[in-house]
Amino acid sequence: MHQHIFYYFYQKYNSMRYLICLLFFGFMIALSSCRKDFETVTSSGNLGFSKDTVYLDTVFTNIGSSTYTLKVYNRSDDDINIPSIRLGRPDSKYRMMIDGLTGLDEDNNGVGDGRIFNNVELLAKDSMYVFIETTANIADANPDDFLYTDDIVFNSSNGAQKVNLVTLIRDAYFLFPKKDVNGIKENLLLGTDENGGEVRINGFELDENDPVNGNEYIFNNTKPYVVYGYAGVPNGRTLTINPGARVHFHASSGIVVQPGATLNINGGVSTNPDNPQQNEVIFEGDRLEPLYEDIPGQWGTIWLRQGSINNSIKHLTLKNATVGLLVENCPLELKNTQIYNSANYGVLARAASIYGENNVINLAGQASLACSIGGSYEFRHCTFNNNWASPNQVAVLISNYEEQADGSNVTGPLTQARFYNSIIYDSNNIGLFLDKINDETIPFSVDMQNCLVKFRDSGTSLSGKPIYNFIRNQENGNIKNKDPKFFDANANKLNIDDTSEAFTKGSLSFLVPLDILGNVRTSNPPDMGAYQSAPFPE
């Protein structure tokens, strides 16, 4: 019995001793990790840099830039102390962050405005990142070239090393919701809900006599427009956008053309071969950095509401929206227009009436062109392609109904959907999807002549459906599953050359004499699609 008790206490003693040893070693490791066991020497000015000049891409006046990086190298064998890292201008519009810190202000009181950093340590053979941003006004820039410049100054015992900072600043007309005397921000009325309550969105009505911008119902090409929220065109007014205008939309922004209002986009063909988009109207997001060049969904949509009238869009390039054009039960003449990189739809038409020619729509999360709840449509010499990386996207979707959230359907007669001398293609097997409700009393009329269509229905749920026989049988000059050989569809270059299956396969009966670039269609018969064929560029 005593032996068992002794053995029990002996085991407990060994366990406690083991635990105490672990705690002791843990405490010693913690102490050693807190020690500053290296000594630094003052930097002698032999720092290395990943670049001599940091170019921050173009920004609009008073809009913050993206964050850019500079890597700083200590290639010596000594741990060094950099006495100070600072911006050259005391009132600099640049900001820095180093090792997660924002430095000191001029009074060294630790406010941290990103301009001054004292006693920055850098280990031997090590490096660190300097993160740089700017928010500058056009008035801060050089009036000759609109460049705003400064330096990052790295002081040392042997003088200073400098890295240049350069930003191009663009002036613009800024359109946004204003606040009244009570601080209440303007918004845009869309109507009422089923209970009679007002439905509003973040937006504003354009002003004919804005004290800063002047007449906001006429967009010109003197400088870009930047839109925050939805710019509303009210009943009885027309928004006219002239050749060469550039319009940039912030996130969740766009244009709303109200019932009784009109949108008139009047772009033109460029006469300058060195600037092929000189007279084109361009809609895109408000981030100008190359990183955002082709990112979808940066802004909202151009919304033509039910009851809007006489809408016309010519020579527009629209990029990176959520829905490029939302056309609801209203007329639209759409010519020589390019729509690219839409997160959902390039054009979403609901019971609309659209006549289109020489249009190119490419890359959309669901459909490049979607005609829903019926309507009336005619497209000549258009190119609808969709190379979106998805197994479900299509180039063209046509339907005479739309399913609602509660499972019910809203229907409308598809009086006509005519496609002539056009290309409908995508990276999946089905370029054209026809979605007809099972109700023969609701019209569904589709006519397609001299079109190249991607349609491989074998093994799909569409196989054998008679609604697609005009494609299967290649009636009326239609061509099935032939490669149009676009120059580069993923880069939105939907041009063709004489090796394309669309070359000279159109019909003179549906000829549009000039192509989207203003070139004469000389082929007899003409090419399909929006572009007259040209040699592949070297």
Coordinates of C-alpha atoms in Angstrom, one line a residue:
M1 CA 0.0 0.0 0.0
H2 CA 2.8 2.4 0.9
Q3 CA 4.6 1.5 -2.3
H4 CA 1.6 2.5 -4.3
I5 CA 1.2 5.8 -2.5
F6 CA 4.9 6.6 -3.0
Y7 CA 4.7 5.7 -6.7
Y8 CA 1.7 7.9 -7.1
F9 CA 3.5 11.0 -5.6
Y10 CA 6.6 10.2 -7.5
Q11 CA 4.7 10.3 -10.8
K12 CA 3.0 13.5 -9.8
Y13 CA 6.3 15.1 -8.9
N14 CA 7.9 14.1 -12.3
S15 CA 4.8 15.5 -14.1
M16 CA 5.0 18.8 -12.3
R17 CA 8.8 19.1 -12.9
Y18 CA 8.2 18.5 -16.6
L19 CA 5.5 21.2 -16.7
I20 CA 7.7 23.7 -14.8
C21 CA 10.5 23.0 -17.3
L22 CA 8.2 23.6 -20.2
L23 CA 7.0 26.9 -18.7
F24 CA 10.5 28.0 -18.0
F25 CA 11.7 27.3 -21.6
G26 CA 8.6 29.0 -23.0
F27 CA 9.3 32.1 -20.8
M28 CA 12.9 32.2 -22.0
I29 CA 11.8 32.0 -25.7
A30 CA 9.3 34.8 -25.2
L31 CA 11.9 36.9 -23.6
S32 CA 14.4 36.3 -26.5
S33 CA 11.7 37.1 -29.1
C34 CA 11.2 40.5 -27.5
R35 CA 14.9 41.4 -27.4
K36 CA 16.4 43.7 -29.9
D37 CA 19.5 41.7 -30.3
F38 CA 20.9 43.6 -33.3
E39 CA 22.5 47.0 -33.6
T40 CA 22.0 49.3 -36.6
V41 CA 24.2 51.7 -38.4
T42 CA 23.0 54.8 -40.1
S43 CA 22.3 54.3 -43.8
S44 CA 25.1 55.5 -46.0
G45 CA 22.8 56.0 -49.0
N46 CA 23.4 52.8 -50.8
L47 CA 19.7 51.7 -50.9
G48 CA 18.4 49.9 -54.0
F49 CA 15.0 50.5 -55.5
S50 CA 12.7 48.4 -57.7
K51 CA 12.2 51.5 -59.9
D52 CA 13.6 55.0 -60.2
T53 CA 10.1 56.5 -61.0
V54 CA 6.7 55.4 -59.8
Y55 CA 4.1 56.2 -62.3
L56 CA 0.6 56.4 -60.8
D57 CA -1.9 56.0 -63.6
T58 CA -4.2 58.7 -64.7
V59 CA -6.8 59.9 -62.1
F60 CA -9.6 62.3 -62.2
T61 CA -9.3 65.5 -60.1
N62 CA -10.0 64.8 -56.4
I63 CA -10.5 61.1 -56.9
G64 CA -8.2 58.8 -55.1
S65 CA -5.8 56.6 -57.0
S66 CA -5.1 52.9 -56.6
T67 CA -2.2 51.8 -54.4
Y68 CA 1.2 51.5 -56.0
T69 CA 4.3 49.8 -54.6
L70 CA 8.0 50.6 -54.4
K71 CA 10.4 48.0 -53.1
V72 CA 13.5 49.2 -51.1
Y73 CA 16.5 47.0 -50.8
N74 CA 19.4 46.9 -48.2
R75 CA 22.0 44.9 -50.0
S76 CA 24.7 45.6 -47.4
D77 CA 25.9 43.3 -44.7
D78 CA 24.7 45.7 -42.0
D79 CA 21.4 46.3 -40.3
I80 CA 20.7 49.9 -41.1
N81 CA 18.7 52.8 -39.8
I82 CA 17.3 55.2 -42.4
P83 CA 17.1 58.6 -40.5
S84 CA 14.0 59.7 -42.5
I85 CA 11.8 58.8 -45.4
R86 CA 9.7 61.7 -46.5
L87 CA 7.8 63.3 -49.4
G88 CA 9.6 66.2 -51.0
R89 CA 6.7 68.6 -50.9
P90 CA 5.6 69.6 -47.4
D91 CA 2.0 69.8 -48.7
S92 CA 2.3 66.8 -50.9
K93 CA -0.9 65.2 -52.3
Y94 CA 0.8 61.8 -52.2
R95 CA 0.5 59.4 -49.2
M96 CA 2.8 56.6 -48.1
M97 CA 2.5 53.5 -45.8
I98 CA 5.6 51.7 -44.6
D99 CA 5.5 48.5 -42.5
G100 CA 1.8 49.1 -41.9
L101 CA 2.5 52.6 -40.4
T102 CA 1.5 56.0 -41.7
G103 CA 4.4 58.0 -40.2
L104 CA 4.3 61.4 -38.5
D105 CA 3.1 64.8 -39.5
E106 CA 5.4 67.9 -39.6
D107 CA 5.1 68.3 -35.8
N108 CA 6.2 64.7 -35.2
N109 CA 3.1 64.2 -33.1
G110 CA 2.1 60.8 -34.5
V111 CA -1.0 61.9 -36.4
G112 CA 0.3 59.8 -39.3
D113 CA -0.5 61.6 -42.6
G114 CA 1.8 59.4 -44.7
R115 CA 4.4 62.1 -45.5
I116 CA 7.2 61.6 -42.9
F117 CA 8.8 58.5 -41.4
N118 CA 11.7 58.7 -39.0
N119 CA 14.3 56.1 -38.0
V120 CA 13.2 53.3 -40.3
E121 CA 15.2 50.2 -39.7
L122 CA 16.0 47.7 -42.4
L123 CA 17.9 44.4 -41.8
A124 CA 20.9 43.3 -43.8
K125 CA 20.1 41.7 -47.2
D126 CA 16.5 42.5 -46.6
S127 CA 13.8 44.7 -48.3
M128 CA 10.7 46.5 -47.5
Y129 CA 7.6 47.8 -49.4
V130 CA 6.5 51.4 -49.6
F131 CA 2.8 51.8 -50.6
I132 CA 1.9 55.0 -52.4
E133 CA -1.5 56.7 -53.2
T134 CA -2.6 60.1 -54.2
T135 CA -5.6 62.3 -54.3
A136 CA -4.9 65.6 -56.2
N137 CA -6.7 68.4 -57.8
I138 CA -6.2 69.6 -61.4
A139 CA -5.1 72.9 -59.9
D140 CA -2.2 71.1 -58.3
A141 CA -0.9 69.8 -61.6
N142 CA 1.5 71.5 -64.1
P143 CA -0.8 73.5 -66.4
D144 CA 1.2 72.6 -69.4
D145 CA 1.0 68.8 -69.2
F146 CA -1.4 68.2 -66.2
L147 CA 1.3 66.2 -64.4
Y148 CA 1.5 66.2 -60.7
T149 CA 5.0 65.2 -59.4
D150 CA 6.9 64.8 -56.2
D151 CA 9.8 62.7 -54.8
I152 CA 10.2 60.2 -52.0
V153 CA 13.4 61.3 -50.2
F154 CA 15.5 58.7 -48.4
N155 CA 18.0 60.6 -46.1
S156 CA 21.3 59.1 -45.1
S157 CA 24.7 60.0 -43.7
N158 CA 25.9 60.8 -47.2
G159 CA 23.0 62.9 -48.4
A160 CA 19.7 61.8 -49.9
Q161 CA 18.4 59.4 -52.5
K162 CA 15.2 60.1 -54.4
V163 CA 12.5 58.2 -56.2
N164 CA 10.3 60.3 -58.5
L165 CA 6.5 60.2 -58.3
V166 CA 4.4 61.1 -61.4
T167 CA 0.6 61.3 -61.9
L168 CA -1.5 62.6 -64.8
I169 CA -4.6 64.4 -63.5
R170 CA -7.6 64.9 -65.7
D171 CA -10.3 67.5 -65.2
A172 CA -13.9 66.5 -65.6
Y173 CA -17.5 67.5 -65.2
F174 CA -18.8 65.8 -62.1
L175 CA -22.5 64.9 -61.9
F176 CA -23.9 63.7 -58.6
P177 CA -26.8 63.9 -56.1
K178 CA -26.8 67.2 -54.3
K179 CA -27.9 68.0 -50.7
D180 CA -30.6 70.5 -49.7
V181 CA -30.3 73.0 -46.9
N182 CA -31.2 70.3 -44.4
G183 CA -28.4 68.0 -45.6
I184 CA -30.8 65.6 -47.3
K185 CA -29.3 64.1 -50.4
E186 CA -31.3 64.1 -53.7
N187 CA -32.6 60.9 -55.0
L188 CA -34.5 59.7 -58.1
L189 CA -38.1 58.7 -58.2
L190 CA -39.0 55.6 -60.2
G191 CA -42.7 55.3 -59.3
T192 CA -44.7 53.6 -56.7
D193 CA -44.9 50.0 -55.4
E194 CA -48.0 47.8 -55.0
N195 CA -48.8 49.5 -51.7
G196 CA -48.5 53.0 -53.2
G197 CA -45.1 53.8 -51.6
E198 CA -42.5 55.7 -53.5
V199 CA -39.7 53.7 -55.2
R200 CA -36.5 55.7 -55.3
I201 CA -32.8 55.0 -56.1
N202 CA -29.6 56.9 -55.5
G203 CA -29.7 59.5 -58.3
F204 CA -30.6 62.9 -59.4
E205 CA -32.2 64.8 -62.3
L206 CA -29.9 66.6 -64.8
D207 CA -29.9 70.4 -64.6
E208 CA -30.2 72.7 -67.5
N209 CA -28.6 75.5 -65.6
D210 CA -26.1 73.9 -63.2
P211 CA -23.8 76.6 -61.7
V212 CA -20.7 74.5 -62.4
N213 CA -21.4 72.3 -65.4
G214 CA -23.8 74.5 -67.3
N215 CA -26.4 72.6 -69.4
E216 CA -26.2 69.0 -68.3
Y217 CA -28.7 67.9 -71.1
I218 CA -25.9 68.3 -73.6
F219 CA -22.7 66.2 -73.1
N220 CA -19.8 67.6 -75.1
N221 CA -16.2 66.5 -75.8
T222 CA -14.3 69.3 -74.0
K223 CA -13.6 67.2 -71.0
P224 CA -14.9 63.9 -69.6
Y225 CA -18.1 63.4 -67.5
V226 CA -18.0 61.5 -64.2
V227 CA -21.4 60.3 -62.9
Y228 CA -22.1 59.3 -59.3
G229 CA -25.5 57.6 -58.9
Y230 CA -28.1 57.5 -61.6
A231 CA -28.4 60.6 -63.8
G232 CA -32.1 61.0 -64.6
V233 CA -33.6 62.4 -67.8
P234 CA -37.1 63.5 -66.8
N235 CA -40.4 63.5 -68.8
G236 CA -40.2 65.9 -71.8
R237 CA -36.4 66.3 -71.8
T238 CA -33.8 64.9 -74.1
L239 CA -30.2 64.0 -73.2
T240 CA -28.0 64.6 -76.2
I241 CA -24.4 63.2 -76.2
N242 CA -22.3 64.6 -78.9
P243 CA -19.4 63.0 -80.9
G244 CA -16.2 62.3 -78.9
A245 CA -17.9 62.6 -75.5
R246 CA -16.4 60.4 -72.7
V247 CA -18.6 59.4 -69.8
H248 CA -17.3 57.6 -66.8
F249 CA -19.6 56.0 -64.2
H250 CA -18.9 55.3 -60.6
A251 CA -20.0 51.9 -59.0
S252 CA -23.8 51.5 -59.0
S253 CA -24.3 54.4 -61.4
G254 CA -25.7 55.0 -64.8
I255 CA -28.4 56.9 -66.7
V256 CA -32.2 56.5 -66.3
V257 CA -34.3 57.8 -69.2
Q258 CA -37.8 58.3 -67.6
P259 CA -41.2 57.9 -69.4
G260 CA -41.7 60.7 -71.9
A261 CA -37.9 61.4 -72.0
T262 CA -35.4 60.7 -74.8
L263 CA -31.8 59.6 -75.1
N264 CA -29.9 60.7 -78.2
I265 CA -26.3 59.4 -78.4
N266 CA -24.8 60.9 -81.6
G267 CA -21.3 59.5 -82.0
G268 CA -19.6 59.4 -85.3
V269 CA -16.9 57.7 -87.4
S270 CA -13.4 59.0 -86.8
T271 CA -11.6 60.7 -89.7
N272 CA -8.3 60.4 -87.9
P273 CA -6.5 57.1 -88.6
D274 CA -4.2 57.7 -85.6
N275 CA -7.2 58.1 -83.3
P276 CA -9.9 55.5 -84.5
Q277 CA -12.2 56.4 -81.5
Q278 CA -11.9 60.1 -81.9
N279 CA -15.7 60.7 -82.6
E280 CA -16.9 57.6 -80.9
V281 CA -18.9 58.1 -77.7
I282 CA -17.4 56.0 -74.9
F283 CA -19.1 54.8 -71.7
E284 CA -17.0 53.1 -69.1
G285 CA -16.1 53.0 -65.3
D286 CA -14.4 55.8 -63.5
R287 CA -11.2 53.9 -62.7
L288 CA -8.6 54.8 -65.4
E289 CA -5.9 52.4 -64.3
P290 CA -5.0 49.6 -66.8
L291 CA -6.0 47.0 -64.2
Y292 CA -9.6 48.1 -64.7
E293 CA -9.5 48.1 -68.5
D294 CA -11.6 45.0 -68.9
I295 CA -13.2 44.2 -65.5
P296 CA -17.0 43.6 -65.9
G297 CA -19.6 45.0 -63.5
Q298 CA -17.8 48.3 -62.6
W299 CA -21.0 50.3 -63.0
G300 CA -24.7 49.9 -63.4
T301 CA -26.6 50.3 -66.7
I302 CA -28.2 52.7 -69.2
W303 CA -31.8 52.2 -68.4
L304 CA -34.5 53.2 -71.1
R305 CA -37.7 52.9 -69.1
Q306 CA -41.1 52.0 -70.4
G307 CA -42.6 55.0 -72.0
S308 CA -39.4 56.7 -73.0
I309 CA -39.5 57.9 -76.7
N310 CA -37.4 58.3 -79.8
N311 CA -34.3 56.8 -78.3
S312 CA -31.3 56.6 -80.6
I313 CA -27.8 55.4 -80.1
K314 CA -25.1 55.7 -82.7
H315 CA -21.4 55.0 -82.5
L316 CA -21.3 54.2 -78.8
T317 CA -18.6 52.0 -77.2
L318 CA -19.9 50.7 -73.8
K319 CA -17.6 48.7 -71.6
N320 CA -17.6 46.9 -68.2
A321 CA -21.2 47.6 -67.1
T322 CA -23.5 45.2 -65.1
V323 CA -26.1 45.4 -67.9
G324 CA -25.0 47.5 -70.9
L325 CA -28.4 48.6 -72.1
L326 CA -31.7 47.9 -70.3
V327 CA -34.5 48.6 -72.7
E328 CA -38.0 48.2 -71.3
N329 CA -41.1 48.4 -73.6
C330 CA -39.8 51.4 -75.6
P331 CA -38.3 52.1 -79.0
L332 CA -34.6 52.2 -79.7
E333 CA -32.6 52.7 -82.9
L334 CA -29.2 51.1 -82.2
K335 CA -26.5 51.5 -84.9
N336 CA -22.7 51.1 -85.1
T337 CA -22.5 50.3 -81.4
Q338 CA -20.0 48.1 -79.5
I339 CA -20.9 46.6 -76.0
Y340 CA -18.2 44.6 -74.2
N341 CA -17.6 42.9 -70.8
S342 CA -21.0 43.1 -69.2
A343 CA -21.4 41.2 -66.0
N344 CA -24.9 40.0 -66.8
Y345 CA -26.2 41.2 -70.2
G346 CA -24.9 43.3 -73.0
V347 CA -28.4 44.3 -74.0
L348 CA -31.4 43.2 -72.0
A349 CA -34.7 44.1 -73.8
R350 CA -38.1 43.5 -72.3
A351 CA -41.0 43.9 -74.6
A352 CA -39.0 46.4 -76.5
S353 CA -38.9 47.6 -80.1
I354 CA -35.3 47.7 -81.4
Y355 CA -33.9 48.2 -84.9
G356 CA -30.2 47.6 -85.0
E357 CA -27.4 47.5 -87.6
N358 CA -23.7 47.1 -87.5
N359 CA -23.6 46.3 -83.7
V360 CA -21.1 44.2 -81.9
I361 CA -21.8 42.7 -78.5
N362 CA -19.3 40.4 -76.8
L363 CA -18.5 38.9 -73.4
A364 CA -21.5 38.8 -71.0
G365 CA -22.1 36.7 -68.0
Q366 CA -25.5 35.5 -69.2
A367 CA -26.3 36.7 -72.7
S368 CA -24.8 39.2 -75.1
L369 CA -28.3 40.0 -76.4
A370 CA -31.4 38.9 -74.4
C371 CA -34.9 39.7 -75.8
S372 CA -37.5 38.9 -73.2
I373 CA -41.3 39.2 -72.7
G374 CA -41.6 39.4 -76.5
G375 CA -41.3 42.6 -78.4
S376 CA -40.2 43.5 -82.0
Y377 CA -36.6 43.3 -83.1
E378 CA -34.7 43.5 -86.4
F379 CA -30.9 43.3 -86.6
R380 CA -28.8 43.6 -89.8
H381 CA -25.1 43.0 -90.2
C382 CA -24.6 42.5 -86.4
T383 CA -22.1 40.4 -84.6
F384 CA -23.2 38.7 -81.3
N385 CA -20.5 36.7 -79.7
N386 CA -20.0 35.4 -76.2
N387 CA -16.7 34.0 -75.0
W388 CA -17.5 34.4 -71.3
A389 CA -15.9 31.7 -69.2
S390 CA -19.1 29.9 -68.2
P391 CA -20.9 26.7 -69.2
N392 CA -24.3 28.5 -69.3
Q393 CA -23.8 31.8 -71.2
V394 CA -25.2 32.3 -74.7
A395 CA -24.8 34.9 -77.4
V396 CA -28.5 35.5 -78.1
L397 CA -31.5 34.6 -76.0
I398 CA -35.1 35.1 -77.3
S399 CA -38.2 34.6 -75.2
N400 CA -41.8 35.6 -75.0
Y401 CA -42.0 35.4 -71.2
E402 CA -40.1 36.1 -68.1
E403 CA -40.3 34.1 -64.9
Q404 CA -40.9 36.1 -61.7
A405 CA -39.5 35.6 -58.2
D406 CA -42.8 34.0 -57.1
G407 CA -42.8 31.5 -59.9
S408 CA -45.4 33.2 -62.1
N409 CA -44.7 34.3 -65.6
V410 CA -45.0 37.6 -67.3
T411 CA -45.7 37.1 -71.0
G412 CA -45.7 39.2 -74.2
P413 CA -46.1 38.6 -77.9
L414 CA -42.9 38.3 -79.9
T415 CA -44.2 39.8 -83.0
Q416 CA -40.8 39.5 -84.8
A417 CA -37.2 38.7 -84.1
R418 CA -35.4 39.1 -87.4
F419 CA -31.7 38.5 -87.9
Y420 CA -30.1 39.2 -91.3
N421 CA -26.5 39.0 -92.5
S422 CA -25.4 38.5 -88.9
I423 CA -23.1 36.3 -86.9
I424 CA -24.3 34.5 -83.7
Y425 CA -21.4 32.6 -82.1
D426 CA -19.9 31.7 -78.7
S427 CA -17.5 29.5 -76.9
N428 CA -20.2 27.0 -75.9
N429 CA -22.2 24.7 -78.1
I430 CA -25.4 26.8 -78.3
G431 CA -25.1 30.4 -79.5
L432 CA -28.8 30.9 -80.0
F433 CA -31.3 29.9 -77.3
L434 CA -35.1 30.2 -78.1
D435 CA -37.3 30.0 -75.1
K436 CA -41.0 29.8 -76.1
I437 CA -43.7 29.5 -73.4
N438 CA -46.1 26.6 -73.8
D439 CA -49.0 28.7 -74.9
E440 CA -49.8 28.9 -78.7
T441 CA -51.9 32.0 -78.2
I442 CA -48.8 34.1 -77.5
P443 CA -47.0 34.9 -80.7
F444 CA -43.4 33.8 -81.1
S445 CA -42.0 34.7 -84.6
V446 CA -38.3 34.3 -85.4
D447 CA -36.9 34.9 -88.9
M448 CA -33.2 34.4 -89.7
Q449 CA -31.6 34.7 -93.1
N450 CA -28.0 34.6 -94.2
C451 CA -26.6 34.2 -90.7
L452 CA -23.7 32.2 -89.3
V453 CA -25.0 30.5 -86.1
K454 CA -23.2 28.3 -83.5
F455 CA -25.7 25.5 -82.7
R456 CA -24.5 22.0 -81.7
D457 CA -27.5 20.5 -80.0
S458 CA -26.6 16.8 -80.2
G459 CA -26.9 15.4 -76.7
T460 CA -28.6 18.5 -75.3
S461 CA -32.2 19.1 -74.2
L462 CA -32.7 21.1 -77.4
S463 CA -32.0 18.1 -79.7
G464 CA -35.0 17.4 -82.0
K465 CA -37.0 20.5 -81.0
P466 CA -38.6 21.7 -84.3
I467 CA -38.3 25.4 -83.3
Y468 CA -34.6 25.1 -84.4
N469 CA -35.1 23.3 -87.7
F470 CA -34.3 26.5 -89.7
I471 CA -30.8 26.3 -88.2
R472 CA -30.4 22.5 -88.5
N473 CA -31.5 22.5 -92.1
Q474 CA -29.5 25.6 -92.9
E475 CA -32.4 27.2 -94.6
N476 CA -32.4 30.7 -96.2
G477 CA -28.7 30.9 -96.5
N478 CA -28.0 30.2 -92.9
I479 CA -24.7 28.5 -92.0
K480 CA -24.3 26.3 -88.9
N481 CA -21.2 25.7 -86.8
K482 CA -18.6 27.2 -89.1
D483 CA -15.8 29.2 -87.5
P484 CA -16.0 32.9 -88.3
K485 CA -12.3 33.2 -87.4
F486 CA -12.5 36.5 -85.5
F487 CA -9.2 38.2 -85.1
D488 CA -9.3 37.8 -81.3
A489 CA -12.7 37.4 -79.7
N490 CA -11.3 37.4 -76.1
A491 CA -9.8 40.9 -76.8
N492 CA -13.0 42.1 -78.4
K493 CA -11.6 42.1 -81.9
L494 CA -14.5 40.6 -83.9
N495 CA -13.1 41.6 -87.3
I496 CA -12.8 38.9 -90.0
D497 CA -10.7 38.4 -93.1
D498 CA -11.3 36.5 -96.4
T499 CA -10.7 33.1 -94.7
S500 CA -13.8 33.5 -92.5
E501 CA -16.8 31.4 -93.2
A502 CA -18.8 34.6 -93.0
F503 CA -16.9 36.1 -96.0
T504 CA -19.3 37.0 -98.9
K505 CA -22.1 34.9 -97.4
G506 CA -24.5 37.7 -96.8
S507 CA -27.4 38.8 -99.0
L508 CA -27.8 42.0 -100.9
S509 CA -31.4 42.1 -99.9
F510 CA -30.4 43.1 -96.4
L511 CA -27.4 45.2 -97.2
V512 CA -26.2 48.0 -95.0
P513 CA -23.8 49.9 -97.4
L514 CA -21.2 50.9 -94.8
D515 CA -19.8 48.7 -92.0
I516 CA -19.3 49.7 -88.3
L517 CA -16.1 51.5 -89.1
G518 CA -17.5 53.4 -92.1
N519 CA -15.9 51.1 -94.7
V520 CA -17.9 50.5 -97.9
R521 CA -19.1 46.9 -98.2
T522 CA -17.6 46.1 -101.6
S523 CA -18.2 42.3 -101.6
N524 CA -21.0 41.0 -103.9
P525 CA -22.6 39.4 -101.9
P526 CA -21.5 41.2 -98.7
D527 CA -19.9 39.7 -95.7
M528 CA -21.9 38.6 -92.7
G529 CA -21.4 40.5 -89.4
A530 CA -20.6 44.1 -88.5
Y531 CA -17.2 44.3 -90.1
Q532 CA -16.3 44.4 -93.8
S533 CA -13.5 41.8 -94.2
A534 CA -9.9 43.1 -94.2
P535 CA -6.5 41.5 -94.2
F536 CA -5.4 40.1 -90.8
P537 CA -3.1 42.7 -89.2
E538 CA 0.6 41.8 -89.2

